[in-house]
Short mmCIF file of C-alpha atoms in Angstrom, two decimals:
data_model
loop_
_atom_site.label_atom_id
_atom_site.label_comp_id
_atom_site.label_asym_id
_atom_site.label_seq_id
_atom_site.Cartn_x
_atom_site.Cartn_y
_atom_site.Cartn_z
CA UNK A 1 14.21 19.92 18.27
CA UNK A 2 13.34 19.23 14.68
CA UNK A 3 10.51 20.63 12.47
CA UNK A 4 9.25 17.00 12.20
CA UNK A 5 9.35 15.39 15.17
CA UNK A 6 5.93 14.57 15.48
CA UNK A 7 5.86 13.11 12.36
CA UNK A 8 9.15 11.46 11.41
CA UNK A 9 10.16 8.15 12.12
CA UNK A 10 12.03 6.97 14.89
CA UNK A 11 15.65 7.25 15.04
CA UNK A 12 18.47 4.69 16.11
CA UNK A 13 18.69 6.86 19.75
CA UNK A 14 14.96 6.10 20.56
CA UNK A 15 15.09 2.14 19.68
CA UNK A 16 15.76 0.84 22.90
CA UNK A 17 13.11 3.19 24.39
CA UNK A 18 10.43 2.53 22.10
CA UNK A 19 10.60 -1.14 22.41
CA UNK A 20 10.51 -1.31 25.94
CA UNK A 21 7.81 0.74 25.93
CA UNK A 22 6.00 -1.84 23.45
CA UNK A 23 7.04 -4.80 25.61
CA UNK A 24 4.77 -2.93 28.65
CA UNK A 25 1.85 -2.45 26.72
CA UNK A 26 -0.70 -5.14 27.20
CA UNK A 27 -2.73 -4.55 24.35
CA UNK A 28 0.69 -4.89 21.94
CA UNK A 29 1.42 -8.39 23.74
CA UNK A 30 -2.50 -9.41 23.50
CA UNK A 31 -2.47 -8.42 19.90
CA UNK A 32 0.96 -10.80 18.95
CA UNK A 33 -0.66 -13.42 20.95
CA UNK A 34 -4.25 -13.38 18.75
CA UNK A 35 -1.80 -13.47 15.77
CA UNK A 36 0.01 -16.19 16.22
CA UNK A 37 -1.96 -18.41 18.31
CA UNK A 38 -5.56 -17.09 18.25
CA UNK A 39 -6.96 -20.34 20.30
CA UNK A 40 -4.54 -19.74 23.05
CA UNK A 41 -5.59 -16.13 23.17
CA UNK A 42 -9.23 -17.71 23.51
CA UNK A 43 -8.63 -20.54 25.92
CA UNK A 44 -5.86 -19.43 27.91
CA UNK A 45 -5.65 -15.42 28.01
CA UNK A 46 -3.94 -15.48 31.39
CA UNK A 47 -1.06 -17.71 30.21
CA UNK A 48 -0.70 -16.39 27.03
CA UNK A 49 0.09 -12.71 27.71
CA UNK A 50 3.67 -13.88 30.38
CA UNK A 51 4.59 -16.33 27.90
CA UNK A 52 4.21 -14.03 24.87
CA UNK A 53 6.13 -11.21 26.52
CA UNK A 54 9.13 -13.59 27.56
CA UNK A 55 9.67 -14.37 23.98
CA UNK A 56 9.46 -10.89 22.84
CA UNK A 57 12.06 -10.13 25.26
CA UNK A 58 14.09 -12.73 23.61
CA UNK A 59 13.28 -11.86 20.34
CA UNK A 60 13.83 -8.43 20.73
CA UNK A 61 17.03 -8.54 22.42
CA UNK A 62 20.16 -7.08 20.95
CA UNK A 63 17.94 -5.04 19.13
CA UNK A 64 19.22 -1.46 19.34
CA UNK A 65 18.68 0.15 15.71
CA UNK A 66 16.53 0.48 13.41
CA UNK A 67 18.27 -1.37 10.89
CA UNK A 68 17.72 -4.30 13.56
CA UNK A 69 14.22 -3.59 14.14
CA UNK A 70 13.96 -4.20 10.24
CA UNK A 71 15.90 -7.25 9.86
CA UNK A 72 13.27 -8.79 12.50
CA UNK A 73 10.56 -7.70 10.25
CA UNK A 74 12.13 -8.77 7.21
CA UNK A 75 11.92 -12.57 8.85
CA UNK A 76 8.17 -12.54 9.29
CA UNK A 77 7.81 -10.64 5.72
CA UNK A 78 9.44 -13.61 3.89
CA UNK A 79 7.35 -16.44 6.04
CA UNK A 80 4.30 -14.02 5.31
CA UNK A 81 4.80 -13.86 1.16
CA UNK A 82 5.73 -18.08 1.00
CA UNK A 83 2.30 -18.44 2.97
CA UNK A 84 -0.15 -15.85 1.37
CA UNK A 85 1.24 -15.87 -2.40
CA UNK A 86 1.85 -17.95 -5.28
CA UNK A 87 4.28 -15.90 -7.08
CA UNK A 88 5.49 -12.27 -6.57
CA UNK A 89 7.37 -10.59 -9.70
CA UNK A 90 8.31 -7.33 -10.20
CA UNK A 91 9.42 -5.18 -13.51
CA UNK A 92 10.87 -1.92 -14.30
CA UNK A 93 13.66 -1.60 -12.18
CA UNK A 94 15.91 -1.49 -14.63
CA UNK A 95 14.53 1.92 -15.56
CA UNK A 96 16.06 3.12 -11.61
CA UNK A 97 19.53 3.86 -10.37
CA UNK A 98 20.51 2.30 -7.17
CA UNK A 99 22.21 5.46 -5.81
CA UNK A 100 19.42 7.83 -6.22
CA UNK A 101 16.45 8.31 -4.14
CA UNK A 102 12.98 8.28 -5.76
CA UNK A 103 9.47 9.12 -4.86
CA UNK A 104 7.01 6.25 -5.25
CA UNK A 105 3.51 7.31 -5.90
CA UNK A 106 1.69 3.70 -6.14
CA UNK A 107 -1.79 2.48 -7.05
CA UNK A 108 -3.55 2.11 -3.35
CA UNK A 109 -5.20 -1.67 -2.28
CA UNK A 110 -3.36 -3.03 0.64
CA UNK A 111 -3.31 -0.99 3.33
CA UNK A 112 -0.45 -2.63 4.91
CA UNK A 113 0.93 -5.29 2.39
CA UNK A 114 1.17 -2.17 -0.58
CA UNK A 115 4.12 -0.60 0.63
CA UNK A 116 5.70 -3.48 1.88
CA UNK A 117 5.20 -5.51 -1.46
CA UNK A 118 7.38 -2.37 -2.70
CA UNK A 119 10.13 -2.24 0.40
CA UNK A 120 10.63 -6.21 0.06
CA UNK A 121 11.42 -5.83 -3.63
CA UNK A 122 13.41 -2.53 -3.42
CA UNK A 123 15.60 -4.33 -0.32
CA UNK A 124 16.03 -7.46 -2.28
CA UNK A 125 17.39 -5.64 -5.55
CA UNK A 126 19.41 -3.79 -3.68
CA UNK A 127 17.97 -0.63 -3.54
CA UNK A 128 17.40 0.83 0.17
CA UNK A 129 14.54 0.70 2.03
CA UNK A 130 11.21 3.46 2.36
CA UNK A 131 10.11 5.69 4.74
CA UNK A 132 6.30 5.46 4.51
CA UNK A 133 3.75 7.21 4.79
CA UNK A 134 0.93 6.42 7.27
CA UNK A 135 -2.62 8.24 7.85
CA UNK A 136 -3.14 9.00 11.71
CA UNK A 137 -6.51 7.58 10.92
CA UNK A 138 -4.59 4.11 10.98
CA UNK A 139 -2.61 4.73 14.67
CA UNK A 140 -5.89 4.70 16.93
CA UNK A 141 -3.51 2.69 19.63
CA UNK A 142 -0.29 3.97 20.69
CA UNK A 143 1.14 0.47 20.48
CA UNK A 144 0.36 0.81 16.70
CA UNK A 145 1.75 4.34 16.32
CA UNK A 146 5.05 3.11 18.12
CA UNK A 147 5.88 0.24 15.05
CA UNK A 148 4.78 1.77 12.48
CA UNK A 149 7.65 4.66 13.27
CA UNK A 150 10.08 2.05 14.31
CA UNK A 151 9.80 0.39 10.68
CA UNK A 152 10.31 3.68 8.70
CA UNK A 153 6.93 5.12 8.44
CA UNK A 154 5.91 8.69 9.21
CA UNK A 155 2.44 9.86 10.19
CA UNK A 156 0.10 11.94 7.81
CA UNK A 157 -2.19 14.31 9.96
CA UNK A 158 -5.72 13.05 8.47
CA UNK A 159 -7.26 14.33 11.45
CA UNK A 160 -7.32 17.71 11.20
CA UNK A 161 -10.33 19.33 10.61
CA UNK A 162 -9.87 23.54 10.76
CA UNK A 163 -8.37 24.82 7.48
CA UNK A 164 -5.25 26.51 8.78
CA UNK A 165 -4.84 23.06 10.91
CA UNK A 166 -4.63 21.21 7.75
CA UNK A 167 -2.93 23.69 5.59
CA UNK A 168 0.23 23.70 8.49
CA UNK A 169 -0.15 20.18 8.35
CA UNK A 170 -0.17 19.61 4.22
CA UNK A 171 2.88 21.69 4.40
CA UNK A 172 5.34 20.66 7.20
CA UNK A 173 4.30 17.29 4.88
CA UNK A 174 5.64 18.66 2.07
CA UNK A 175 8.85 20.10 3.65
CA UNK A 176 9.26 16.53 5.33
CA UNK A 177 9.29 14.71 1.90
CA UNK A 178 11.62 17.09 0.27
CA UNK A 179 14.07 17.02 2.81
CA UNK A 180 13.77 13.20 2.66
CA UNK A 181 14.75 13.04 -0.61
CA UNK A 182 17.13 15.77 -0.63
CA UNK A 183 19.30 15.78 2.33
CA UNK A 184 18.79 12.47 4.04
CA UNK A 185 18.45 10.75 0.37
CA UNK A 186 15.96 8.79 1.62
CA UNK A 187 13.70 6.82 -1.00
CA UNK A 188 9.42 7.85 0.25
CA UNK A 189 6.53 5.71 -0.95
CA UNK A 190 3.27 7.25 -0.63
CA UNK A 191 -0.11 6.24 -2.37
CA UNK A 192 -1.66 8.23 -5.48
CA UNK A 193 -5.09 8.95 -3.21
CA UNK A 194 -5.93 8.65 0.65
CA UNK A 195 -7.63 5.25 1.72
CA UNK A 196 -7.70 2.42 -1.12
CA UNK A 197 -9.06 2.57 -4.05
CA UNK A 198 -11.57 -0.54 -3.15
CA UNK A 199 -13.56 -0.52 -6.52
CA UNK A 200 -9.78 -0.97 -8.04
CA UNK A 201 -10.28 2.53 -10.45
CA UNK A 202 -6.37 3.93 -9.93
CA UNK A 203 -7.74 7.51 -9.85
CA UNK A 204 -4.32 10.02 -8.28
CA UNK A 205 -5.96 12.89 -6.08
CA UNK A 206 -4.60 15.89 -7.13
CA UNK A 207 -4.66 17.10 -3.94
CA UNK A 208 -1.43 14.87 -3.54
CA UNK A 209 0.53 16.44 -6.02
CA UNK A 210 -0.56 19.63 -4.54
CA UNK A 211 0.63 18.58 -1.26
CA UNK A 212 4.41 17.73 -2.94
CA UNK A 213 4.35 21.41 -4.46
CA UNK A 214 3.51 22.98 -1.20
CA UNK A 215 7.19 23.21 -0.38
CA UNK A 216 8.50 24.77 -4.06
CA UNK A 217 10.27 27.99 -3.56
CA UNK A 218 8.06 30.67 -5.78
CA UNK A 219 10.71 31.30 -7.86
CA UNK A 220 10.94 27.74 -8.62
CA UNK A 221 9.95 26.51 -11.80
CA UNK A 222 7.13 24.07 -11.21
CA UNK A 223 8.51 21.01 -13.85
CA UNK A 224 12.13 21.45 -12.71
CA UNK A 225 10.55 21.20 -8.76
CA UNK A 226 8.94 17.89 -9.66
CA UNK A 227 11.53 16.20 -11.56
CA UNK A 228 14.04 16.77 -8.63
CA UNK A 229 11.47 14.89 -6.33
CA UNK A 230 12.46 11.65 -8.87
CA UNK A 231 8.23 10.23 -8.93
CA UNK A 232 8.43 6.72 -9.88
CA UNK A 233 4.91 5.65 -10.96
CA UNK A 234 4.29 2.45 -9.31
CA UNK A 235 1.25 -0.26 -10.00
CA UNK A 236 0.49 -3.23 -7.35
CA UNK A 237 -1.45 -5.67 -8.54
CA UNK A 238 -2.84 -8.65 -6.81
CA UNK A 239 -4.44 -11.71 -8.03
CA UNK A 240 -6.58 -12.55 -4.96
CA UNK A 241 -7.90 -9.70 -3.03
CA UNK A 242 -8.12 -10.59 0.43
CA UNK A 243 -10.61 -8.07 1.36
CA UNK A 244 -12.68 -8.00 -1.43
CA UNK A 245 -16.34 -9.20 0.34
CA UNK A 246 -15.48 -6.57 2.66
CA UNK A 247 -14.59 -3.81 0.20
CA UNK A 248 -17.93 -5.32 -1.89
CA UNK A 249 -20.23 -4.79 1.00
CA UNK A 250 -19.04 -1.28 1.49
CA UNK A 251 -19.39 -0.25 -1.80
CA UNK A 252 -23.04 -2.03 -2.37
CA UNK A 253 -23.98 -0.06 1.45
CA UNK A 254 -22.41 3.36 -0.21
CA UNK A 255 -24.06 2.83 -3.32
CA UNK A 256 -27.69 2.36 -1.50
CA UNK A 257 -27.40 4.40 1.54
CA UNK A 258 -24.88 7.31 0.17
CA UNK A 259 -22.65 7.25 3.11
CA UNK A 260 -21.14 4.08 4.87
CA UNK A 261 -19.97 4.61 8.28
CA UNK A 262 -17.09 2.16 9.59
CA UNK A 263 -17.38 0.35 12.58
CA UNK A 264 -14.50 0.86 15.75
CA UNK A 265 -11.30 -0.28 14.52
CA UNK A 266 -12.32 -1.57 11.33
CA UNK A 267 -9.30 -0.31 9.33
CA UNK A 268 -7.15 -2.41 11.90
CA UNK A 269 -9.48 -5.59 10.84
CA UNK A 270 -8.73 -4.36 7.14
CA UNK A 271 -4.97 -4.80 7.76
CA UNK A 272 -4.71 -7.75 9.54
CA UNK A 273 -6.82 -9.38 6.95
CA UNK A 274 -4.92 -7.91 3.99
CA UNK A 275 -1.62 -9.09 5.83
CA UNK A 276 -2.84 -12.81 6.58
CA UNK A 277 -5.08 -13.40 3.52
CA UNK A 278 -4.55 -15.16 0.03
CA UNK A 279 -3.34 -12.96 -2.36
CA UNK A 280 -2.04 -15.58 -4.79
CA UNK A 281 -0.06 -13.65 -7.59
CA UNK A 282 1.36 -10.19 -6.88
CA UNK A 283 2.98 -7.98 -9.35
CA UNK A 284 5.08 -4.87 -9.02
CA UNK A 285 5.42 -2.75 -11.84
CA UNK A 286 7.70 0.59 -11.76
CA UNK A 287 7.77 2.89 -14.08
CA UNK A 288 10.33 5.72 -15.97
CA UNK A 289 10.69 8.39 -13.21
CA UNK A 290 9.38 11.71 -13.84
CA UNK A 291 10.80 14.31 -15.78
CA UNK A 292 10.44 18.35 -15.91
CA UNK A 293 8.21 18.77 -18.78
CA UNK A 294 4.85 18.34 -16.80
CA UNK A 295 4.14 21.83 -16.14
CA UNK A 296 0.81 21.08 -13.54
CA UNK A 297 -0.73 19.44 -10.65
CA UNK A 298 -3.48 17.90 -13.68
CA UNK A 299 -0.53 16.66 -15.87
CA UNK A 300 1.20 14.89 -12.96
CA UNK A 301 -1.85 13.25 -11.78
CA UNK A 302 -3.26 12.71 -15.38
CA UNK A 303 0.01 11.01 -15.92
CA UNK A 304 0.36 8.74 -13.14
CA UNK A 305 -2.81 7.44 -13.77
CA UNK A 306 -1.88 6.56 -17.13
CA UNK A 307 1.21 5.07 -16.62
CA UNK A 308 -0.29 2.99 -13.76
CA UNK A 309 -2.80 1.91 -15.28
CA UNK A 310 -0.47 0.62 -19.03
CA UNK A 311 1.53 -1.17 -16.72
CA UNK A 312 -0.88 -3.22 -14.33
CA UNK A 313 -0.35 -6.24 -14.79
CA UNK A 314 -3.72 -8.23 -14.81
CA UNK A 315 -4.18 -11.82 -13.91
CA UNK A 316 -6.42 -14.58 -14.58
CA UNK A 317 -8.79 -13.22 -11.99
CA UNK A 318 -9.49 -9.81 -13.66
CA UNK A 319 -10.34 -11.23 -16.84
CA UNK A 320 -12.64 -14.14 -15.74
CA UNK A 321 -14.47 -11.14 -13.57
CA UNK A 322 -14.91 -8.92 -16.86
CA UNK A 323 -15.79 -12.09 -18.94
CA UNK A 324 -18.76 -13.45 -16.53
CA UNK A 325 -20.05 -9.39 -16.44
CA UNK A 326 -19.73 -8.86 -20.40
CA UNK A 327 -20.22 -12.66 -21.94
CA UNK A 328 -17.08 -12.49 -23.90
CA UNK A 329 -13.08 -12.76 -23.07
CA UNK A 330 -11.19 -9.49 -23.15
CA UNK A 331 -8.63 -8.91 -25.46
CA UNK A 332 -5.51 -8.28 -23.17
CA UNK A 333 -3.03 -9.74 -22.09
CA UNK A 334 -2.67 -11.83 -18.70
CA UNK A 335 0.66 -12.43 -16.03
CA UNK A 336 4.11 -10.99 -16.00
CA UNK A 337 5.05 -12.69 -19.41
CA UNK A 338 2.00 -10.62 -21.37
CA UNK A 339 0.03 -13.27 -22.84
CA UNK A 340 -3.61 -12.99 -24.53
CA UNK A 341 -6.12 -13.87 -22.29
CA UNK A 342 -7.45 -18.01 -23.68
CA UNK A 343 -10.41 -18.23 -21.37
CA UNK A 344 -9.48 -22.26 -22.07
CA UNK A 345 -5.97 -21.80 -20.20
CA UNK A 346 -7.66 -20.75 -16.89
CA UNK A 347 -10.39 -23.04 -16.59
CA UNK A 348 -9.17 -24.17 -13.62
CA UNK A 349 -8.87 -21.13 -11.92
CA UNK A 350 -12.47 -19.80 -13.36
CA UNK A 351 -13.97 -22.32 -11.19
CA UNK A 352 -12.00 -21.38 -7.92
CA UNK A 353 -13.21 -17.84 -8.96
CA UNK A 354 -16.58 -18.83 -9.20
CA UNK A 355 -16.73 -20.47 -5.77
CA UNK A 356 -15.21 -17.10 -4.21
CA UNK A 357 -18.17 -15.48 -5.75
CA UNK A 358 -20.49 -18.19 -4.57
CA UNK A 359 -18.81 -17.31 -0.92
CA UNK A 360 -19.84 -13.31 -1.09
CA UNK A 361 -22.91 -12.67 -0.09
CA UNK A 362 -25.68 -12.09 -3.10
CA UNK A 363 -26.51 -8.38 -2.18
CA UNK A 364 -22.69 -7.44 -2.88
CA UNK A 365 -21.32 -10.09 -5.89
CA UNK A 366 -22.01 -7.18 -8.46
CA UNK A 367 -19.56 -4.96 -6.58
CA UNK A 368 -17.26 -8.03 -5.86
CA UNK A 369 -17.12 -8.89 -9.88
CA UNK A 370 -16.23 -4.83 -10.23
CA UNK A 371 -13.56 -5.00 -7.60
CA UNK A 372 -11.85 -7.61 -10.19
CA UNK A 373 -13.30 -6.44 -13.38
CA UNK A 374 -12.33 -2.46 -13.62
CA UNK A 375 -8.24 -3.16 -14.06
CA UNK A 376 -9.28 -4.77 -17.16
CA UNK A 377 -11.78 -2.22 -18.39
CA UNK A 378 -8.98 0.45 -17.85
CA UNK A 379 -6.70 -1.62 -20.21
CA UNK A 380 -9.13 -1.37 -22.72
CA UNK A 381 -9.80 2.00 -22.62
CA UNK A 382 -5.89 2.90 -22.51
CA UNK A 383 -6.16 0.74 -25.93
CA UNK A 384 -8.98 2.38 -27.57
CA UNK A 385 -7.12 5.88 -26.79
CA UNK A 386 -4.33 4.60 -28.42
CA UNK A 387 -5.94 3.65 -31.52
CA UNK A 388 -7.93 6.84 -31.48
CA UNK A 389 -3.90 8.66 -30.94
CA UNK A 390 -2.45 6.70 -33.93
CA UNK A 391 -5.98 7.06 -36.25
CA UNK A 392 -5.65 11.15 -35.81
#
């Protein structure tokens, strides 16, 4: 029995199991049904759920690895990005090499679409695909638990409360991404914090990098212990936010009440609305992997919040946001080509922006313009450090 078993992914051997198993769960066939044809899960609920199952079965069949499972995925991934985006570029990858694995450590906004904005790129460059880690918090229903671990993911124990509980848990974590990397050379993609950053300030939780250093050897050297986990800084960003009222209304609640408490299953509303929503221009920036000379937990963090935040790529969105808050245009540039924001340029898009504020309720439309706003703001800042740098 292995170490991580309770944690890892599913292998080829449990495929078949697994997916029969799925095919006999109810709520998994109710839930496929309410995605693809919610008025037939309304009107007909009955009918739905037998025909739905049949053409699992027939989808499914022939399906014994992994690999397989993937290639399925990869079909409703690619009718998923022509429906929900305009454009989706990527940079950087030049900076990687194809036969080594590498430790993403990305910005966090999507909860689903994030990592799999990353896999789709990596897979159609060439590179192979992630294992990915997942919060428990996110696998409330078995069904859930079951293909998320079929499609590479493996589980990070948010749930435990005790402090030995979560130290044992922090560190079979860390031994599980090691030997990832190590002896299965397996590329990992993990976020910078836990749960999104929904005010969009890329802040890395040290805590992370803590996590990764759990599993160093004392004798170890702590720079030479990083750089052989290969961190590739990596920034998402997203012209549209698909959940930005909702993110807006929890922030504005936070903000006045201190606390915000989620309703049942609200996380699973986040994803499906992340995965089916408008996200118009995504961008995918990856940056020079890590070498040995940081010699801390701050200096990684402090450095992966640099380097994602230089290489966010803002669009039209972010700047009209700032501009309405501040009465001026920023001075940055805009899209994967880099070019100065012209406020006259976007004019068209300014006023689709301007109805998706109108849409957001009053209370939260400060928060909303934020949500948009603070990528550019962290741009600017970057900048003025800069300056400061080349003054001194």
């Amino acid at each position: 029995m292995s170490d991580f078993d309770d944690i890892r992914p599913y292998n080829d051997d449990e495929v078949h199991s697994v997916l029969l198993r799925l095919l006999a769960d109810n709520e998994f066939v109710d839930a496929i049904v309410r995605l693809k044809s919610p008025l037939m899960s309304r009107l007909a609920a009955g009918l739905a759920r037998p025909l739905a199952r049949r053409a699992l079965h027939k989808e499914l069949a022939g399906v014994t690895t992994v690999e397989g499972f993937q290639a399925k995925i990869e079909n409703y991934l690619q009718k998923n990005i022509d429906e929900t985006t305009t454009s989706l570029t990527t940079s950087g990858l030049e900076l990687l090499d194809k036969s080594r694995p590498y430790l993403f450590i990305s910005n966090h906004r999507d909860i689903a679409m994030d990592p799999a904005f990353v896999n789709w790129i990596l897979f159609q460059n060439g590179f192979q695909t992630l294992r990915i880690a997942i919060g428990d918090n996110l696998l409330t229903k078995p069904f859930a638990s079951d293909l998320m671990r079929l499609n590479k993911c493996f589980v990070v124990n948010r749930s435990a409360t005790a402090p030995r509980e979560k130290f044992k848990a922090a560190k079979q974590l860390s031994a599980y991404i090691h030997h990832s990397l190590v002896d299965d050379q397996a590329n990992i993609w993990i976020a910078q914090r836990e749960g999104r950053a929904k005010d969009s300030l890329d802040i890395s939780n040290p805590a992370i990098i803590s996590m990764l250093a759990l599993n160093k050897p004392k004798a170890d050297d702590f720079g030479d212990y990083m750089a052989r986990l290969n961190i590739v800084p990596v920034s998402i960003s997203y012209e549209l936010d698909p959940c930005d009222t909702m993110k807006a209304r929890e922030l504005t609640l936070t903000a006045e009440q201190g606390a915000y408490q989620k309703a049942e299953h609200e996380d699973v509303r986040s994803i499906a609305q992340g995965i089916t929503g408008q996200k118009n221009g995504v961008h995918v920036a990856f940056g020079q992997p890590f070498g040995a000379d940081l010699t801390s937990v701050e200096d990684v963090a402090n450095r992966l919040d640099r380097c994602i935040a230089a290489r966010y790529v803002l669009h039209p969105t972010n700047c009209i946001a700032h501009e309405i808050i501040h009465g001026r245009a920023p001075a940055v540039n805009v899209g994967a080509h880099a070019k100065p924001y012209v406020p006259a340029e976007h004019s068209e898009a300014k006023k689709h922006f301007e109805a998706r504020l109108r849409a957001c309720p009053e209370a939260f439309r400060e928060q909303f313009l934020n949500i948009y706003a603070n990528p550019v703001q962290a741009q600017l800042d970057i900048g003025s450090l800069q300056s400061s740098a080349d003054a001194s």
